[in-house]
Coordinates of C-alpha atoms and ligand atoms in Angstrom, one line a residue:
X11 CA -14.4 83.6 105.6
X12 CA -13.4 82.9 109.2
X13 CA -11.9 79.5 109.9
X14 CA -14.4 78.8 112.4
X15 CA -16.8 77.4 109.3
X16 CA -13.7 75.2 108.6
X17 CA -12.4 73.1 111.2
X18 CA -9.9 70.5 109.8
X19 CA -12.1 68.0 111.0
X20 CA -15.5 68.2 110.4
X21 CA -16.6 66.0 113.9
X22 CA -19.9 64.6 112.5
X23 CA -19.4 63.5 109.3
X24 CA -15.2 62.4 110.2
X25 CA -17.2 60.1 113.4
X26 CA -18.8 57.6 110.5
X27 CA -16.6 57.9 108.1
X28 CA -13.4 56.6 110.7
X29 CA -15.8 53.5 111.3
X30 CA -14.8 51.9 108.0
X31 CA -11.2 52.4 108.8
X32 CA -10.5 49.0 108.0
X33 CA -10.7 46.4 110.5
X34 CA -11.1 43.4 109.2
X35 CA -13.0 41.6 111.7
X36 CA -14.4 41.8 115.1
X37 CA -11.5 40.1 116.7
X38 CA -8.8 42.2 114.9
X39 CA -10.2 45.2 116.7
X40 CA -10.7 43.1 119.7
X41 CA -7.0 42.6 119.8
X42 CA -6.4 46.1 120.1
X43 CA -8.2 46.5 123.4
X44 CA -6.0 43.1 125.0
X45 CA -2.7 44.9 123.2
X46 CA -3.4 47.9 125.4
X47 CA -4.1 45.3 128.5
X48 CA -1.2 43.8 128.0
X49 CA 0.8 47.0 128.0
X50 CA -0.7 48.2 130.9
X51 CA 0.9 45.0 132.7
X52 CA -2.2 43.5 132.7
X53 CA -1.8 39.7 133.3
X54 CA -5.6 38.6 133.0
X55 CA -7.9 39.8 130.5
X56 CA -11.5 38.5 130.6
X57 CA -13.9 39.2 127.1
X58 CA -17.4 39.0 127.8
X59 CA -19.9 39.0 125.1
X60 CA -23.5 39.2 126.0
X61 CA -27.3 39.9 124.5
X62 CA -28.8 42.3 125.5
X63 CA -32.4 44.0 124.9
X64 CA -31.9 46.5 122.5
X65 CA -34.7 48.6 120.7
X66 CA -36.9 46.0 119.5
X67 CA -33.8 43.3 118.4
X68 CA -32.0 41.2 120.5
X69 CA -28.1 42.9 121.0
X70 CA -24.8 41.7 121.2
X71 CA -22.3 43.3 123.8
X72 CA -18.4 43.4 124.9
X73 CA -16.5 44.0 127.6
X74 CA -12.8 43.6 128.1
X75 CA -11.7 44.1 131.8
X76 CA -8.1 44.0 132.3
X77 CA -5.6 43.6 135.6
X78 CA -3.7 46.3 133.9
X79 CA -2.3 49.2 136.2
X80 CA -5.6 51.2 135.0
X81 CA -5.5 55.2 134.0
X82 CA -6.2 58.3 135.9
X83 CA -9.0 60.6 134.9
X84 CA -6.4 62.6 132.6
X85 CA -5.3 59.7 130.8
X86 CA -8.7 58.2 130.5
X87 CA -9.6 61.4 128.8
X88 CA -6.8 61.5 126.6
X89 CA -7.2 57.7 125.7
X90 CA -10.5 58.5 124.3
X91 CA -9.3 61.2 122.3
X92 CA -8.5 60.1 118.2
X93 CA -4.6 60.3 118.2
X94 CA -4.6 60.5 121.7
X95 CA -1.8 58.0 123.3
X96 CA 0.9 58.3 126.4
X97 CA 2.8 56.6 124.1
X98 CA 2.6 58.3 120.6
X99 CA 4.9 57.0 117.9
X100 CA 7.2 55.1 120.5
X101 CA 8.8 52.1 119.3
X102 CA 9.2 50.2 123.1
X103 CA 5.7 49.2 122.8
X104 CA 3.0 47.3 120.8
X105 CA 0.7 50.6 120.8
X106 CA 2.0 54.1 119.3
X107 CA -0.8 55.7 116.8
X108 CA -2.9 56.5 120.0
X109 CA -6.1 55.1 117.8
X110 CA -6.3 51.9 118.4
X111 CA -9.0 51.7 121.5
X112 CA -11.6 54.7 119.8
X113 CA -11.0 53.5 116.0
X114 CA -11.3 49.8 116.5
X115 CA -14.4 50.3 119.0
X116 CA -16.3 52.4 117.0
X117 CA -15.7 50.7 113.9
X118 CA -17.6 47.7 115.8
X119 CA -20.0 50.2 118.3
X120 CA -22.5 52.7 118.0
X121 CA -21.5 53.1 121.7
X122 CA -17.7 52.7 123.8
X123 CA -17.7 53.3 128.0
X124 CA -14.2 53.2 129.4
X125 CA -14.1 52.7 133.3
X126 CA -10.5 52.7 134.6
X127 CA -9.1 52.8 138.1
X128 CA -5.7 53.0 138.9
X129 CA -7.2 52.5 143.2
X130 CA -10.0 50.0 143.7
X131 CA -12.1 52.6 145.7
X132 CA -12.1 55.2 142.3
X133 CA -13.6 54.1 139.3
X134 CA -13.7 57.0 136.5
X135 CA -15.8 56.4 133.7
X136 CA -16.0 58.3 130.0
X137 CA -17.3 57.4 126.9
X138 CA -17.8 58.1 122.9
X139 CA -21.3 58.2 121.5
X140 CA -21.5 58.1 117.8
X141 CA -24.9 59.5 117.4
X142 CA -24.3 62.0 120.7
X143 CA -21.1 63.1 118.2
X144 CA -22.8 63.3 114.9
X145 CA -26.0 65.3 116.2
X146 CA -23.0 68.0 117.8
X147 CA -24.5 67.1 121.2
X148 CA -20.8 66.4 122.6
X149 CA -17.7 67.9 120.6
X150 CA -14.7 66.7 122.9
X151 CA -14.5 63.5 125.0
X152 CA -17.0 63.9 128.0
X153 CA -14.8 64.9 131.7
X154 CA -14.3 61.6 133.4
X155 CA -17.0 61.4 136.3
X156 CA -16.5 58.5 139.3
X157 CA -19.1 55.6 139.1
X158 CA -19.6 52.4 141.2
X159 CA -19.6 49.0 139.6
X160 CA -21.0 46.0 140.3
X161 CA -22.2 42.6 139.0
X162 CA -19.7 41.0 136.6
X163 CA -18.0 44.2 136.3
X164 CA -17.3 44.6 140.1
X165 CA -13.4 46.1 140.9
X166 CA -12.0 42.7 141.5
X167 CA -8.4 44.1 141.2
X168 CA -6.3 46.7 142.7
X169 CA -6.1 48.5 139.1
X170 CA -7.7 48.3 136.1
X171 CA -9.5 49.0 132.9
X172 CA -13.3 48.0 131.5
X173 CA -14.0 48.4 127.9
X174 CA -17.5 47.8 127.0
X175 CA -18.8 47.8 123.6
X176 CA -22.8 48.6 122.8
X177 CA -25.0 48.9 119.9
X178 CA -22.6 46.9 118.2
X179 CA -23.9 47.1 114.6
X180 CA -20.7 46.0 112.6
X181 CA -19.8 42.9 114.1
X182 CA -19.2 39.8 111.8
X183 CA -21.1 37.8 113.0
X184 CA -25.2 38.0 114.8
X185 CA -25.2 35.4 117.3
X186 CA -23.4 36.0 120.4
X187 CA -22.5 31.9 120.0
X188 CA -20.7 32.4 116.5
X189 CA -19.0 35.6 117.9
X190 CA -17.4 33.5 120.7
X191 CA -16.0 30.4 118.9
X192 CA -14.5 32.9 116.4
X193 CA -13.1 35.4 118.5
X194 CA -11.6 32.2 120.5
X195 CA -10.0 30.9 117.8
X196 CA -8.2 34.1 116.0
X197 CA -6.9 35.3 119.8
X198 CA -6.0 32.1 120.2
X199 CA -3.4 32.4 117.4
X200 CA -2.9 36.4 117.6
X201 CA -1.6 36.1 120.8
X202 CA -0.3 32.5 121.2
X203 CA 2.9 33.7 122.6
X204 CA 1.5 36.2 125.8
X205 CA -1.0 33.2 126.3
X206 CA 2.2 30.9 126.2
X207 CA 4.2 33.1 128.3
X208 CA 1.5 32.9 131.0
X209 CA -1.1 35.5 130.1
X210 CA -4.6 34.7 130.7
X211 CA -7.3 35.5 128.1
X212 CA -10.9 34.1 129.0
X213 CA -14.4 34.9 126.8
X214 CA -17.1 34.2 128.8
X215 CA -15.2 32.5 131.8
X216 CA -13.4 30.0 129.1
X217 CA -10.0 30.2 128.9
X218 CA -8.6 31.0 125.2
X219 CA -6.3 28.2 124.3
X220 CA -2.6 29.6 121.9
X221 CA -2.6 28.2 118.5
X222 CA 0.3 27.8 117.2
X223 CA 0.1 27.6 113.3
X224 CA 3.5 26.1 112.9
X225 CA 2.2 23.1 114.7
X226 CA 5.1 23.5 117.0
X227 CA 4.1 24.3 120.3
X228 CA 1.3 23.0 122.8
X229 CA -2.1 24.6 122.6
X230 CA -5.3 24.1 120.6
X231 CA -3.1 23.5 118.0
X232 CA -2.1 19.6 116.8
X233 CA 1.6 19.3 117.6
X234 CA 3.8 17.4 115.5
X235 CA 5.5 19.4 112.9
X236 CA 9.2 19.5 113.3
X237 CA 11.4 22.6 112.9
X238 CA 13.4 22.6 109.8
X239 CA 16.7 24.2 110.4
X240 CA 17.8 26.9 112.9
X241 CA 15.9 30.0 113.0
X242 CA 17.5 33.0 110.5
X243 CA 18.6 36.0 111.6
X244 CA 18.9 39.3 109.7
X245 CA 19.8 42.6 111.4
X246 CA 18.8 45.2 109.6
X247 CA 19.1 48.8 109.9
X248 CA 16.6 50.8 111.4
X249 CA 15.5 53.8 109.0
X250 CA 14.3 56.2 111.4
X251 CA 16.2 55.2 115.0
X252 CA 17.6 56.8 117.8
X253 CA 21.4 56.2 117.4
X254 CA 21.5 53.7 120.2
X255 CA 18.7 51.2 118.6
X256 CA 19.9 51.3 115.1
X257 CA 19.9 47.8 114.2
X258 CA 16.6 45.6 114.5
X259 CA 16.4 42.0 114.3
X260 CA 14.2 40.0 112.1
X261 CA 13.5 36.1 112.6
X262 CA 12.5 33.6 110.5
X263 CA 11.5 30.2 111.5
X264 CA 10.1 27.3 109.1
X265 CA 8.6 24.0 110.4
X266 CA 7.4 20.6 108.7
X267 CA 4.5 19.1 109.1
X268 CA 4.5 15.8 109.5
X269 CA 3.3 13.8 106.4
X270 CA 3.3 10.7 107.0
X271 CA 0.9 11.0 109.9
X272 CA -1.3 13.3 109.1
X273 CA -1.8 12.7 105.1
X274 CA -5.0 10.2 106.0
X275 CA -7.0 12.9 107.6
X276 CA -10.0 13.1 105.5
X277 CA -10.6 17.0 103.8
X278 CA -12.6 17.7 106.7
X279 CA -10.1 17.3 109.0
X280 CA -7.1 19.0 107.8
X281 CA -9.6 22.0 107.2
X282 CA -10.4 22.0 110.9
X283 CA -7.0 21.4 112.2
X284 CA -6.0 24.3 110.1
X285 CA -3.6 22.4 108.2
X286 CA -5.2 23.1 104.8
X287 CA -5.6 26.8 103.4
X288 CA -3.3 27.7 106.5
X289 CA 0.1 27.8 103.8
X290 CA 2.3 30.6 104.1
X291 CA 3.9 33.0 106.3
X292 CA 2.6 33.7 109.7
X293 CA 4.1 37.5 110.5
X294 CA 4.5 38.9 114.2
X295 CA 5.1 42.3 115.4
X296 CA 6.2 42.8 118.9
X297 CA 5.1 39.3 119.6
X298 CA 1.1 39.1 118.3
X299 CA 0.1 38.0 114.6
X300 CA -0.9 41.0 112.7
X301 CA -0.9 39.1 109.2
X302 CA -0.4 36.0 107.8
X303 CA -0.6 35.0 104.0
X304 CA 1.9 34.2 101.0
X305 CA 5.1 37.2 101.7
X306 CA 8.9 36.6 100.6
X307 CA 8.1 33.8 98.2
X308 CA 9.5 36.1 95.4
X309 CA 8.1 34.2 92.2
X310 CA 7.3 31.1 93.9
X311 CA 3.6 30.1 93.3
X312 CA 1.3 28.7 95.8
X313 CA 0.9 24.7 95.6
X314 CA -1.4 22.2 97.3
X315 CA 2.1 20.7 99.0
X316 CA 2.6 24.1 100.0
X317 CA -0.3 23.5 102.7
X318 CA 2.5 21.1 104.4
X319 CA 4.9 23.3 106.3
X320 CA 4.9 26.8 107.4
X321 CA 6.9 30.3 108.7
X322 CA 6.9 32.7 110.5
X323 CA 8.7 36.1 111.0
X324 CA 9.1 38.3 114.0
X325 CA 9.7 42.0 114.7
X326 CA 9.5 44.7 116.2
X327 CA 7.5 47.8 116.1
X328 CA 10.9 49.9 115.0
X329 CA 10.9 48.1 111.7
X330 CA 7.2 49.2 110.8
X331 CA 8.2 51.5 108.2
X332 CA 9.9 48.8 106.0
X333 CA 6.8 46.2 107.3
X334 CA 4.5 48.9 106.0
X335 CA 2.1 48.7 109.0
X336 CA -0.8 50.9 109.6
X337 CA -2.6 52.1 112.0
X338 CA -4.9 49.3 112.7
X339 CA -2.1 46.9 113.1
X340 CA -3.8 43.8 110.8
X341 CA -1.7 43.9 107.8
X342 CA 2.0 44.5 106.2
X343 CA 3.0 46.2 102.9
X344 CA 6.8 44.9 102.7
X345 CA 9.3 48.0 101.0
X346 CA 10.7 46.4 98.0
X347 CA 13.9 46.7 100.4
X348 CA 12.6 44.1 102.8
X349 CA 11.5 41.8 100.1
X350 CA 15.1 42.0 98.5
X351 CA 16.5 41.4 102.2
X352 CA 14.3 38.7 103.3
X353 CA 12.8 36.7 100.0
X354 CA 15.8 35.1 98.2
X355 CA 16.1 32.5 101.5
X356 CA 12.3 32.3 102.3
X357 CA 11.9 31.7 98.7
X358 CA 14.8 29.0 98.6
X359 CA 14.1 27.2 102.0
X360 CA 9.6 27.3 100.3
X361 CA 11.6 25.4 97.2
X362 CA 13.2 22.6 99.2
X363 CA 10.6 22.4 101.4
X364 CA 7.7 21.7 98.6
X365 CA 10.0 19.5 97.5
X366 CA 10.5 17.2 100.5
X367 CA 6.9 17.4 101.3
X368 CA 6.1 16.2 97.3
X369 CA 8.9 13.4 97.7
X370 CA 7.4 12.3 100.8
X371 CA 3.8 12.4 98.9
X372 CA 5.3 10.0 96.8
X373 CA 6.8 7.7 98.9
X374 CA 3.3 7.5 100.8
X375 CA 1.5 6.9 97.3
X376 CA 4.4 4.3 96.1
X377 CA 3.4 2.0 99.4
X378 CA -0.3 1.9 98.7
X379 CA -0.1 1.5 94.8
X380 CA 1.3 -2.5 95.7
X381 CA -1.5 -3.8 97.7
X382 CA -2.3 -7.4 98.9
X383 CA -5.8 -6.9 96.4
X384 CA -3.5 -5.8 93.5
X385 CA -1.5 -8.9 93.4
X386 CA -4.7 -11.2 94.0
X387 CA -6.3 -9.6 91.0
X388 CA -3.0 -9.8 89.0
X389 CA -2.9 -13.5 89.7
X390 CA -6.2 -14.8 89.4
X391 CA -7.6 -12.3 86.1
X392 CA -6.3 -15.5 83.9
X393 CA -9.5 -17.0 84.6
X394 CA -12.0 -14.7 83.2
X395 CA -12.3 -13.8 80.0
X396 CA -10.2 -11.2 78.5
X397 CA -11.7 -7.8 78.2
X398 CA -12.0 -6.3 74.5
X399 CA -8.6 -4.2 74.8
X400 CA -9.1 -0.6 72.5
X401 CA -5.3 1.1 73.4
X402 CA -7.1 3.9 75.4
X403 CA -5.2 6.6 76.5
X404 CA -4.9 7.5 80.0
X405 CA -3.4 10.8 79.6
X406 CA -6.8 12.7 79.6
X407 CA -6.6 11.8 83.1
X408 CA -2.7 12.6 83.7
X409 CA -2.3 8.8 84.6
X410 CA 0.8 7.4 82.8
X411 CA 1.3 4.1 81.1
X412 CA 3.0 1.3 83.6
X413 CA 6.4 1.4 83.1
X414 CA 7.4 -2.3 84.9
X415 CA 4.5 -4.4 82.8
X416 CA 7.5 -5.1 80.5
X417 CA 10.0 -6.5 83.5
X418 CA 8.2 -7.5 86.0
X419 CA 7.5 -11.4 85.6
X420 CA 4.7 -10.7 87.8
X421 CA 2.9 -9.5 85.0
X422 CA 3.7 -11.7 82.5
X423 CA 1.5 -13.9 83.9
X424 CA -1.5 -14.7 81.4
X425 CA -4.3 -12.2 82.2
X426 CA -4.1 -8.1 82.9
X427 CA -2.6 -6.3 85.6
X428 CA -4.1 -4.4 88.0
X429 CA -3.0 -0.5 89.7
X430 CA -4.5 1.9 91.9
X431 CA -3.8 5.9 91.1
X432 CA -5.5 8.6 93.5
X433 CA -6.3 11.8 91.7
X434 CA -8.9 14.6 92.7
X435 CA -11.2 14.5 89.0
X436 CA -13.5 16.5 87.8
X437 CA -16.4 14.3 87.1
X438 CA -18.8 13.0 90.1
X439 CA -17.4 9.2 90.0
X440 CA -15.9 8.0 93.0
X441 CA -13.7 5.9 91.0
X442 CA -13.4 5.4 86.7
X443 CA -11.7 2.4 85.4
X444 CA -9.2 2.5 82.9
X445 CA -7.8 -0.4 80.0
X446 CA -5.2 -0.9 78.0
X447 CA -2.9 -3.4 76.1
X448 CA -2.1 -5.0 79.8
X449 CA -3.8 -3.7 82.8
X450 CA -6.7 -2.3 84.5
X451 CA -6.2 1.0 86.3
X452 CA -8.6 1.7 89.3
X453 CA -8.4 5.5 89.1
X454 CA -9.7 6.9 92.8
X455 CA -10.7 10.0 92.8
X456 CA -9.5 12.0 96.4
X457 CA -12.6 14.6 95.7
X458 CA -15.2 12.1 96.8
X459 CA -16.7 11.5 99.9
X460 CA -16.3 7.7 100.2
X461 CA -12.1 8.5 99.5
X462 CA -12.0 11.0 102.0
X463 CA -14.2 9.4 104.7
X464 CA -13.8 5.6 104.3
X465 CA -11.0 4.4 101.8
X466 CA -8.7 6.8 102.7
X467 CA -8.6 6.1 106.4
X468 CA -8.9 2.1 105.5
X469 CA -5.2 2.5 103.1
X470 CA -3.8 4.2 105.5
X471 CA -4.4 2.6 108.5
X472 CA -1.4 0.4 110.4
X473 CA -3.9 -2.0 111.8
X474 CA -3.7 -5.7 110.5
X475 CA -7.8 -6.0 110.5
X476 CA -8.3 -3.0 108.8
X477 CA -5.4 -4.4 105.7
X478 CA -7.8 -7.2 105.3
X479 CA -10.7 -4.8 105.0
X480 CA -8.8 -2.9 102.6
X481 CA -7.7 -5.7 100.5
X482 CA -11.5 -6.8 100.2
X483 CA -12.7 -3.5 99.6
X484 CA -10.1 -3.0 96.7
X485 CA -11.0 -6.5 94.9
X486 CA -14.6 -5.2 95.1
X487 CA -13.9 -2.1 93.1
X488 CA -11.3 -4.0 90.3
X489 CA -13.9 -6.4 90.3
X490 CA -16.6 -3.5 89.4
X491 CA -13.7 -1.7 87.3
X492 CA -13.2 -4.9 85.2
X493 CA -16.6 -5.7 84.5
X494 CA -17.2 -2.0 83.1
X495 CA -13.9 -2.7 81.1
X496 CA -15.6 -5.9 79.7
X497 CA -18.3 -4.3 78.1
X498 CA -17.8 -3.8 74.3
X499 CA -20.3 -1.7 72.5
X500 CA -20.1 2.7 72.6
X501 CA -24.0 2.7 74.0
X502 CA -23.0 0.0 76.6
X503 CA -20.1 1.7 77.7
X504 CA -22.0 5.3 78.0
X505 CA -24.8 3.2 79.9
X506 CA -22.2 1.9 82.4
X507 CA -20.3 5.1 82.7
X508 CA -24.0 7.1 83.5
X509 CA -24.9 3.8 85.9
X510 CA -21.4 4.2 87.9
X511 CA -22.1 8.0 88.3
X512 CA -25.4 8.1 89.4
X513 CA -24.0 5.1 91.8
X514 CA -21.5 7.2 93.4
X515 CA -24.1 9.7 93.7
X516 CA -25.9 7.6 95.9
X517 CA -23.3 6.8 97.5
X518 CA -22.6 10.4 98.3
X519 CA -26.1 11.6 99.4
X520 CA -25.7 8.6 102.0
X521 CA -22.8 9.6 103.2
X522 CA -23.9 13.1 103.9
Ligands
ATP606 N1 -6.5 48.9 129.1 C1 -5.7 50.0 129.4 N2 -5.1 50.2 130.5 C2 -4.3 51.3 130.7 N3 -4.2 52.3 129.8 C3 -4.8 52.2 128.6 C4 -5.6 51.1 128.4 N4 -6.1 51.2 127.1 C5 -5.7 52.4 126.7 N5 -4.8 53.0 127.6 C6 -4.2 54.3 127.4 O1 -4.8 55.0 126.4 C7 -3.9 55.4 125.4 C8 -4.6 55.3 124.1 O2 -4.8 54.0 123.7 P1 -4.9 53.6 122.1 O3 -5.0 52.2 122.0 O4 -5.9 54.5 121.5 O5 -3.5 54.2 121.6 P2 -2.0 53.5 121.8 O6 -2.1 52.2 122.4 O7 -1.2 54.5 122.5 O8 -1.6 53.5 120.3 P3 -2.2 52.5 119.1 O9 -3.1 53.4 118.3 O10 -1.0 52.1 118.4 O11 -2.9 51.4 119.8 C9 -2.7 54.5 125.6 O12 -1.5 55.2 125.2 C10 -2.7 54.2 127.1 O13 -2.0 55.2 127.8
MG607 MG1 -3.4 50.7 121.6

């Protein structure tokens, strides 16, 4: 049988099956069209995404035109080529697989164009076709042929490179509008440190603002969070090194965010700012985030108070083999000899940190527990009469006895005593009221919408009006919590149980 019948690559079949090679979204194969920019000394990079009129459906397109110093014909060529790089496995640069502009482009295309000029009068153009490949109409990348451009893509630049995108039919998103906001967003943070540095990244004529997800720098980001200790640094030896780069440096940097100020932000909020479900490790390579996610926490869980501080760990492309990175540059597979390098201090530091973010929790939660409405209620319950007291027990709801209703003379006044505890429950109530021997516990719970949008701003506020409306607010709900505590009979206390439910309900549905 003659080899010809077997090529190692079979072209048509190997063109859509390379499209699922694993990018996991539009703007992680985005980012491998600015890293090449950005080698090629570009210093602006403009994304535009269009629609277009495709057959019969509206289409999305891109284009990325760098600054860069641009390629001649034989490098265009080459660039188009799978495994084709001027920099194969190099460790000076971000690029080295020579995949990264065909794979991620046709993993989001149908259709890549590449127009490069390295002298604003010569433009040369090629392109991939998936279909043109799969049908055998073109079996190596097409000779680069001059064009003219114009319009938005006009040679504005003494060198450079457009990448345009079409029949884009594995994007993550349909509308054009939804592509934009996203792709802002996750550049934004990818490459918060070129666009720090000075590096200009604009989609559609808007400039893409850094985020920095340890809240420390300026950007899109809130700033605030304050760095907690020096930043760590581990040499390590490089596996595979030329003798004069044998030693690589990894650093690990951890901030705190700030608590106090930003506990009150309703759920909302601390989603949006990215300070909720953003716990964990932010990872860079060469400078732009390729992952980010729970790494070197050894057997450390993730916790709620985990969500309040942050780190991040740099390095560089020589240490890929014990990062485990791939080709597509979006993820890391740590060697069990990294972890055992780099996880017993992450791990420690995630410890004390969790622990100074729960103490401070506490603290917060310890100031709003004695309110002005809980020593009004304590003083003035003498007057009405005394609720029918049945021992319950509070620990179905993890709330523990008071501990000071013995000492405190406060309370040993005639009449109950009143507390406030915050807890995210289960049930639909915005609040449940709890009796025993000697006080009235106005359990809150953080999961509904009036907590998160209108008491919690209100108790945490500094403003002197807004105490008042708190302490009003507050003697309203002991006042409904001790009336549902006065009533006596099983049937009566389901009935006001189901009434308080369906009230905060309401409440709910008219809060939106
Ligand atoms: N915008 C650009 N400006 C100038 N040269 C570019 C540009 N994009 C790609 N190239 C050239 O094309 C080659 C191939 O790019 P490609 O992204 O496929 O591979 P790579 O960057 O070498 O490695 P990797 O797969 O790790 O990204 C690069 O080595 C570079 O020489
Ligand atoms: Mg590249």
């Amino acid at each position: 049988m003659s080899t010809k019948d077997y090529p190692v690559v079979a072209l048509d079949r190997f063109i859509e099956a390379t499209r699922d090679s694993g990018y996991k979204t539009t703007a992680s194969a985005v980012a491998e069209l600015i890293d090449n920019s950005f080698e090629a000394g570009a210093t602006s990079v403009t994304v535009s995404i269009g629609e277009a009129n495709g057959p019969g459906k509206r289409e999305v397109t891109f284009a990325v035109k760098d600054n860069g110093c641009g390629m001649k014909p034989s490098v265009l060529r080459l660039a188009l080529q799978f495994g084709g790089s001027t920099r194969f496995n190099s460790r000076d640069h971000v690029g080295r697989y020579g995949m990264g502009l065909p794979n991620s482009s046709l993993s989001q295309a149908r259709r890549l164009d590449v127009y490069s000029w390295t002298k604003p009068d010569s433009v040369w153009w090629s392109y991939l076709d998936v279909d043109e490949i799969a049908s055998g109409r073109i079996a190596s990348v097409p000779k680069p042929r001059r064009r003219r451009l114009t319009g938005i893509f006009a040679v504005d630049s003494p060198s450079g490179t457009i990448v345009r995108w079409s029949r884009c039919d594995r994007l993550n998103h349909k509308k054009a509008k939804t592509i934009k906001a996203k792709l802002s967003a996750e550049l934004g943070r990818i490459f918060r440190r070129q666009i720090l540095n000075g590096k200009s990244i604009t989609i559609n004529g808007e400039p893409v603002k850094s985020f920095d997800p340890l809240f420390l720098q300026k950007g899109e980001n809130l700033v605030g969070a304050s760095q907690y200790g020096p930043p760590i640094s581990y040499q390590i030896q490089v596996p595979t090194a030329r003798p004069d780069q044998k030693v690589s440096t990894v650093y690990v940097t951890f901030s705190e965010l700030p608590v106090d100020k930003w506990h009150a932000f309703s759920n909302e909020e601390k989603r949006r700012y990215g300070i909720s479900k953003g716990a964990g490790v932010s990872i860079l390579r060469s400078d732009r985030e390729i992952d980010c996610g729970w790494f070197f926490m050894g057997t450390k869980r993730k916790e709620n108070y985990d969500d309040w501080w942050r780190c991040e760990v740099r390095f560089d492309a020589r240490l890929d083999e014990l990062f485990g990175v791939t080709h597509t540059k979006q993820g890391i597979h740590p060697t069990e000899e990294l972890i055992g390098i780099l996880a017993p201090d992450i791990e420690k530091i995630a410890h004390e940190l969790n622990a100074s973010v729960r103490r401070k929790f506490t603290e917060i939660k310890g100031h709003e527990t004695s309110s002005e409405a809980q020593s009004q209620a304590d003083s003035r319950d003498y007057l009405l009469e005394p609720p029918p007291t049945n021992g319950q027990s509070f620990s179905h709801y993890g709330v523990s006895h008071s501990t000071k209703s013995l000492v405190d003379p406060k309370v040993t006044l005639p009449g109950f005593a009143y507390r406030i505890e915050h807890k995210v429950l289960k049930e639909l109530s915005f609040y449940v009221p709890l009796l025993s021997e000697r006080e009235i516990v106005l359990l809150l719970n953080e999961d509904h919408p009036f907590y998160e949008r209108v008491y919690a701003p209100i108790a945490h506020s500094a403003s002197l009006d807004v105490k008042s409306t708190r302490e009003f607010l507050e003697l309203l709900l002991f006042a409904a919590a001790r009336a549902e505590c006065a009533v006596t009979t099983k049937t009566e206390r389901a009935c006001a149980g189901s009434l308080r439910e369906s009230w905060s309900n309401v409440l709910a549905a008219f809060l939106g």
